[in-house]
PDB file of C-alpha atoms in Angstrom:
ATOM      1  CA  UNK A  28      41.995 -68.584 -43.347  1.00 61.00           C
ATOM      2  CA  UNK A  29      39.424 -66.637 -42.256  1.00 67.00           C
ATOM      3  CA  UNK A  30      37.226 -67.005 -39.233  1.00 67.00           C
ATOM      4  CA  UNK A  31      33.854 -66.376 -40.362  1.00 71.00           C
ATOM      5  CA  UNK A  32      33.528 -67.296 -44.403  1.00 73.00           C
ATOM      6  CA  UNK A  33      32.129 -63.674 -45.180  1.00 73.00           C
ATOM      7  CA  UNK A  34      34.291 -60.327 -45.865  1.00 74.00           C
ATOM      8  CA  UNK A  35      33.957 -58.289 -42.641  1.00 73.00           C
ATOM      9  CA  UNK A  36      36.834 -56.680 -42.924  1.00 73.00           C
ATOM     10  CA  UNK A  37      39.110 -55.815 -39.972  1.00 72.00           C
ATOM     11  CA  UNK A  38      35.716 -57.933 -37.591  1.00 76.00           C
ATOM     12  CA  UNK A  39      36.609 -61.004 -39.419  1.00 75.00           C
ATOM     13  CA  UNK A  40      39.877 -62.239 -37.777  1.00 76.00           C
ATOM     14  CA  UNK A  41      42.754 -65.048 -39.247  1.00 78.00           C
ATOM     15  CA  UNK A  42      42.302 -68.623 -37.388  1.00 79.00           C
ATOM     16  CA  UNK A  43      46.073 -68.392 -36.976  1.00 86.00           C
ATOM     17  CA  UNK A  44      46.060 -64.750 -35.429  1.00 81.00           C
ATOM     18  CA  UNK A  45      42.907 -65.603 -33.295  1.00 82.00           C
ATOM     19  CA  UNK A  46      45.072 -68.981 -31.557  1.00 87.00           C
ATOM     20  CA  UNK A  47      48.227 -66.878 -31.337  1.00 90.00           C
ATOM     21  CA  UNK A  48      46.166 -64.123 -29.361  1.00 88.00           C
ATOM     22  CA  UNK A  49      44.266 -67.160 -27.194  1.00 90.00           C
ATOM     23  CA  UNK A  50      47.624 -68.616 -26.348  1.00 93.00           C
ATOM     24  CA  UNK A  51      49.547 -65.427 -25.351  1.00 93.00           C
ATOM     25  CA  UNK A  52      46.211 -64.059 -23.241  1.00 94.00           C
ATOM     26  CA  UNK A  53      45.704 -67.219 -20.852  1.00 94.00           C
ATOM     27  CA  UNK A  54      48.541 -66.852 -19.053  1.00 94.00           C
ATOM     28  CA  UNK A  55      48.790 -63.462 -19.161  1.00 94.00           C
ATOM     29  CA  UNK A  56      45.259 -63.792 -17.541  1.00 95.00           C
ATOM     30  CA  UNK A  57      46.106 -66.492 -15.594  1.00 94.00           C
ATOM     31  CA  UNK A  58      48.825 -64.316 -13.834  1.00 94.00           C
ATOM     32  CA  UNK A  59      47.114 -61.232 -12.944  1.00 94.00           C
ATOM     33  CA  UNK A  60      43.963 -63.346 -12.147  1.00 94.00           C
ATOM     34  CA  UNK A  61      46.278 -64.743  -9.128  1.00 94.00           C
ATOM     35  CA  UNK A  62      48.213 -61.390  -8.691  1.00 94.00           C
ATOM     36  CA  UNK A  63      44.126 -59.957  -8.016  1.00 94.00           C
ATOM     37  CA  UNK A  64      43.378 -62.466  -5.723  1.00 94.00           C
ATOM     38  CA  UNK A  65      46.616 -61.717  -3.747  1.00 94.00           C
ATOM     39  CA  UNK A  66      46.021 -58.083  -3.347  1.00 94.00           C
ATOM     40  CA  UNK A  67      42.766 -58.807  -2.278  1.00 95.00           C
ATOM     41  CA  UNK A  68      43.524 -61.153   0.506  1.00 93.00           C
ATOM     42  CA  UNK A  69      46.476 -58.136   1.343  1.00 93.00           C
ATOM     43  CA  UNK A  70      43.220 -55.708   2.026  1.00 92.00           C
ATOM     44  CA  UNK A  71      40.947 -58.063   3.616  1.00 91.00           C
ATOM     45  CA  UNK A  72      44.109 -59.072   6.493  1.00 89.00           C
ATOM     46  CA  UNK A  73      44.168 -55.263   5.858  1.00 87.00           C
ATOM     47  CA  UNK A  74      40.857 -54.484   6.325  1.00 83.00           C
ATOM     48  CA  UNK A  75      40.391 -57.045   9.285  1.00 81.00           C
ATOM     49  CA  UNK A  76      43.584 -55.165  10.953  1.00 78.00           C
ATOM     50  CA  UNK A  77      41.633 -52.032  10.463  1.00 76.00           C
ATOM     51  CA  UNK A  78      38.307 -53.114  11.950  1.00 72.00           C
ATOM     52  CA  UNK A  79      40.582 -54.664  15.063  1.00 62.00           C
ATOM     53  CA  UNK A  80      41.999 -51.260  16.198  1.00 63.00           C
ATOM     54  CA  UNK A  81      39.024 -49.642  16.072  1.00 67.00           C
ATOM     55  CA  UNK A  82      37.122 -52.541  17.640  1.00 68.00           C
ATOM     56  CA  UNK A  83      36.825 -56.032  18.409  1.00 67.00           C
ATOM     57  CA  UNK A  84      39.698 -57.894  20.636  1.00 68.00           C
ATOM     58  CA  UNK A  85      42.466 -55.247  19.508  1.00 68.00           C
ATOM     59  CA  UNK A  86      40.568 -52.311  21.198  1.00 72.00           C
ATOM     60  CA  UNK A  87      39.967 -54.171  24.230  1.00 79.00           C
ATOM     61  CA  UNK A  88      43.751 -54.677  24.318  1.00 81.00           C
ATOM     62  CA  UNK A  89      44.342 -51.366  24.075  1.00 80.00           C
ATOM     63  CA  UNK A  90      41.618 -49.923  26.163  1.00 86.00           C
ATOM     64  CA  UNK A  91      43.211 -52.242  29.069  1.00 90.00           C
ATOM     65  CA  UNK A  92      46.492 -50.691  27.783  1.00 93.00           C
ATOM     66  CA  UNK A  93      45.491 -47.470  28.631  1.00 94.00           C
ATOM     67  CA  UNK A  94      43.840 -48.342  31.667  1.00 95.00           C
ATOM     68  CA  UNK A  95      46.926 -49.505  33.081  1.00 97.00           C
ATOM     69  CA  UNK A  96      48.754 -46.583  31.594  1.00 97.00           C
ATOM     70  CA  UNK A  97      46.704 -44.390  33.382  1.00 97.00           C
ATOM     71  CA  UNK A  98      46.883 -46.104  37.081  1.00 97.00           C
ATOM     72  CA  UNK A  99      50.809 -46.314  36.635  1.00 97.00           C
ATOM     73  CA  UNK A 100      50.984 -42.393  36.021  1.00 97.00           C
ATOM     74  CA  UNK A 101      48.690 -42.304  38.504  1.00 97.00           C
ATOM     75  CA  UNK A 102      51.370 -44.005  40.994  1.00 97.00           C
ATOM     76  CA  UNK A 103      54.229 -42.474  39.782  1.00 97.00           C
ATOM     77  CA  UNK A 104      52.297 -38.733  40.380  1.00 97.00           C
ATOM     78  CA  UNK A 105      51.601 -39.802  44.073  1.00 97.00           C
ATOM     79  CA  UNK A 106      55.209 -41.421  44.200  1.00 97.00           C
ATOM     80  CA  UNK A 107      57.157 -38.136  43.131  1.00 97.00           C
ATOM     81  CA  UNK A 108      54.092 -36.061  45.541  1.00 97.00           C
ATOM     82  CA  UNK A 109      55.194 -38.309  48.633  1.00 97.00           C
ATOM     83  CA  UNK A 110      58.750 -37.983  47.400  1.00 97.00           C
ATOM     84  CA  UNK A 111      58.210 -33.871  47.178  1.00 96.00           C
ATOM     85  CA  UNK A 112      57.058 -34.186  51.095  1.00 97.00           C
ATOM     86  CA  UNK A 113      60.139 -36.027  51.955  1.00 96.00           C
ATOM     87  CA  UNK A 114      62.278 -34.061  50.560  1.00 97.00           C
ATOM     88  CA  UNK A 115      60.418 -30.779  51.952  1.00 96.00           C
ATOM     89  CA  UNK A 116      60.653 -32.558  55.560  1.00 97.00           C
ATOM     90  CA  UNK A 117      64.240 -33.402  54.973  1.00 96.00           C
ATOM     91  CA  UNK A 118      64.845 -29.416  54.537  1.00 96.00           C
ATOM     92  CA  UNK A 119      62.972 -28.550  57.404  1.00 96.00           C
ATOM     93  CA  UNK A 120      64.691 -30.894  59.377  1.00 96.00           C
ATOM     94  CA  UNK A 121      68.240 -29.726  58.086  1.00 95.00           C
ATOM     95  CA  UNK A 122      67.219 -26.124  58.469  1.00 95.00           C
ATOM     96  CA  UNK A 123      66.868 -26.627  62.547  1.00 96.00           C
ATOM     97  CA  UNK A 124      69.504 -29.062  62.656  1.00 96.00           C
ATOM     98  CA  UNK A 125      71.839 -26.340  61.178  1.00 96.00           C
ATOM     99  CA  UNK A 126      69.904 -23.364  63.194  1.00 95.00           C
ATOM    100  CA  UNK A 127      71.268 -25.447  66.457  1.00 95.00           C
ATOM    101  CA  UNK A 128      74.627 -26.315  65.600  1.00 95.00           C
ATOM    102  CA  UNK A 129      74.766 -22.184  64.535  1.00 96.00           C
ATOM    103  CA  UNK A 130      73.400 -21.791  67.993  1.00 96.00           C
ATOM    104  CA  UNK A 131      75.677 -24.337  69.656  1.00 95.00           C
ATOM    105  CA  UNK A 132      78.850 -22.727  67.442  1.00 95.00           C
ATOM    106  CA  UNK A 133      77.169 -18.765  68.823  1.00 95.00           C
ATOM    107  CA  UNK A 134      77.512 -20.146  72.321  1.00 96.00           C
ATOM    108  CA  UNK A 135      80.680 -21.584  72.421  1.00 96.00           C
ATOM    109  CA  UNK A 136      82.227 -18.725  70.541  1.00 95.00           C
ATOM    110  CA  UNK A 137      80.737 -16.102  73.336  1.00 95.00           C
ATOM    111  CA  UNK A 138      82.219 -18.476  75.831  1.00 96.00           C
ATOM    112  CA  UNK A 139      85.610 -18.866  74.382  1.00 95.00           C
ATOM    113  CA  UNK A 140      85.611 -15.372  73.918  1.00 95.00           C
ATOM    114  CA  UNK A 141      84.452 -14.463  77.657  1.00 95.00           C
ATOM    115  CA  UNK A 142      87.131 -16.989  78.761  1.00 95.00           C
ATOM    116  CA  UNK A 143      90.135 -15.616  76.704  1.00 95.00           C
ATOM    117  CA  UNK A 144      89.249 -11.901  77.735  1.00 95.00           C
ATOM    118  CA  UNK A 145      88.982 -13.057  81.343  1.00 95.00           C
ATOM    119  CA  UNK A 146      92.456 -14.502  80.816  1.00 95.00           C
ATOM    120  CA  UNK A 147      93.809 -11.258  79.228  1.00 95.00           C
ATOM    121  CA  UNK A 148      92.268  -9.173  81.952  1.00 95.00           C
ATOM    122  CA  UNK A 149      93.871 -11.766  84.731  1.00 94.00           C
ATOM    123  CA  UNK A 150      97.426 -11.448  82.980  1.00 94.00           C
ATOM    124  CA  UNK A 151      97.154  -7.720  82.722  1.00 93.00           C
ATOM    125  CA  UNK A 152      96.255  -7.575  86.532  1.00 92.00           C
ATOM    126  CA  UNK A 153      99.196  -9.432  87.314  1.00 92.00           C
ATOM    127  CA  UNK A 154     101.362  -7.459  84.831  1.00 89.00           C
ATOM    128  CA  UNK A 155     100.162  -4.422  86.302  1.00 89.00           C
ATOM    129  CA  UNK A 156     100.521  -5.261  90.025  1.00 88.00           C
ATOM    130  CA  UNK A 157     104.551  -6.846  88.663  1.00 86.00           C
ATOM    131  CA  UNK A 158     105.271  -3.604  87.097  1.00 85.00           C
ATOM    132  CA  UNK A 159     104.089  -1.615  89.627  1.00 85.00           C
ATOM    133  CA  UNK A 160     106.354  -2.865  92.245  1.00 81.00           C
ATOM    134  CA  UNK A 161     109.240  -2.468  89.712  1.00 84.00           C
ATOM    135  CA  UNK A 162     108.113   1.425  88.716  1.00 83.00           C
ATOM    136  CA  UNK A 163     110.655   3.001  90.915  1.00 81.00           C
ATOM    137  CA  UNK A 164     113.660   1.026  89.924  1.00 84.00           C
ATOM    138  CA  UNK A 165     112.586   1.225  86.204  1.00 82.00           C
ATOM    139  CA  UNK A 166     112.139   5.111  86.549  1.00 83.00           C
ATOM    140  CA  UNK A 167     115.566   5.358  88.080  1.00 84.00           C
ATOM    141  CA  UNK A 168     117.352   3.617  85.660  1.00 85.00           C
ATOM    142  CA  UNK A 169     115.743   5.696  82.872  1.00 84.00           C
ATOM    143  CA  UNK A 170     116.799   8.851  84.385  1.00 84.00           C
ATOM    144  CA  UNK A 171     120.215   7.503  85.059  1.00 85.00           C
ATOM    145  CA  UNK A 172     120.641   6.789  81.198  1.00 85.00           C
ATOM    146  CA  UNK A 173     119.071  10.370  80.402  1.00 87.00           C
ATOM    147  CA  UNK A 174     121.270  12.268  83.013  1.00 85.00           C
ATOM    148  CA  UNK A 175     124.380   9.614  82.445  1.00 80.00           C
ATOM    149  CA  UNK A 176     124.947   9.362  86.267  1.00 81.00           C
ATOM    150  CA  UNK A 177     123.927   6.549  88.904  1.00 78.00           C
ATOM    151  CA  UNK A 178     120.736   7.623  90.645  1.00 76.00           C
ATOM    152  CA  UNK A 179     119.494   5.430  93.733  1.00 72.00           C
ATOM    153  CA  UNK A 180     115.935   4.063  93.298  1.00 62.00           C
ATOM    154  CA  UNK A 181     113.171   6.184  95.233  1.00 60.00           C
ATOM    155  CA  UNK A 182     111.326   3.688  97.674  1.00 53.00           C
ATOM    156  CA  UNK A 183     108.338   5.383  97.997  1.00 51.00           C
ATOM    157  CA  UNK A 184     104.862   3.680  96.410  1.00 49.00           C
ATOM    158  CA  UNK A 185     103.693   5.307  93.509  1.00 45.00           C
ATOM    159  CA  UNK A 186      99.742   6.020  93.924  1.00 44.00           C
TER     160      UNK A 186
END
């Protein structure tokens, strides 16, 4: 059955065709009708997203986020600068500490050493001054073993 009584050819659509086509179309429209107004909520939230980073309460938020960045690298610059000086006074005061103990270690060295060669020059007075009273006897006995007789010890000082 024809639509329109009248031969229009391929214009003039079947009744049954025409319901067939209405049928299978409203849902078909009826889902991507809600499927549209789903992705356009997506870019409005989207949109509204957009619009609060580059303004409204977002940017505040982030402008007092930065703000705060900045004074905390701001603190942590003069933290490590004080830190730099305390460290630079710490090496300064090491560097004398260790100059004095080198000089305290110099001193007591040049002590020990004037002590010990006081104490060698004492011991090789007194070795001197032994073996000088034994020089005669010593010097006999040495030329008794190189001529092979008994010689009497000379009593005479020697110097």
């Amino acid at each position: 059955m024809q639509l329109i009584p009248m031969p229009l050819g391929p214009i003039n659509p079947d009744v049954e065709n025409l319901v067939v086509g209405v049928v299978l179309f409203a849902p078909l429209y009826l889902f991507v009708r809600r499927m549209l107004l789903r992705i356009n909520r997506v870019l409005e939230e989207r949109a509204t997203l957009l619009d609060g980073v580059t303004g409204g309460p977002a940017a505040e938020l982030r402008r007092e986020a930065e703000r705060i960045r900045a004074e905390r690298a701001a603190m942590l610059a003069e933290a490590r600068r004080e830190a730099a000086h305390v460290r630079q006074r710490a090496r300064e005061e090491g560097a004398v500490l260790i100059a004095a103990a080198r000089e305290d270690g110099l001193r007591e060295r040049d002590e020990a050493l004037a002590a010990g060669q006081a104490r060698v020059e004492a011991e090789r007075a007194s070795a001197e001054t032994e073996l000088r009273g034994q020089v005669s006897e010593l010097a006999s006995d040495l030329a008794s073993r190189i001529v092979g007789e008994p010689l009497a010890a000379a009593t005479g000082s020697g110097r």
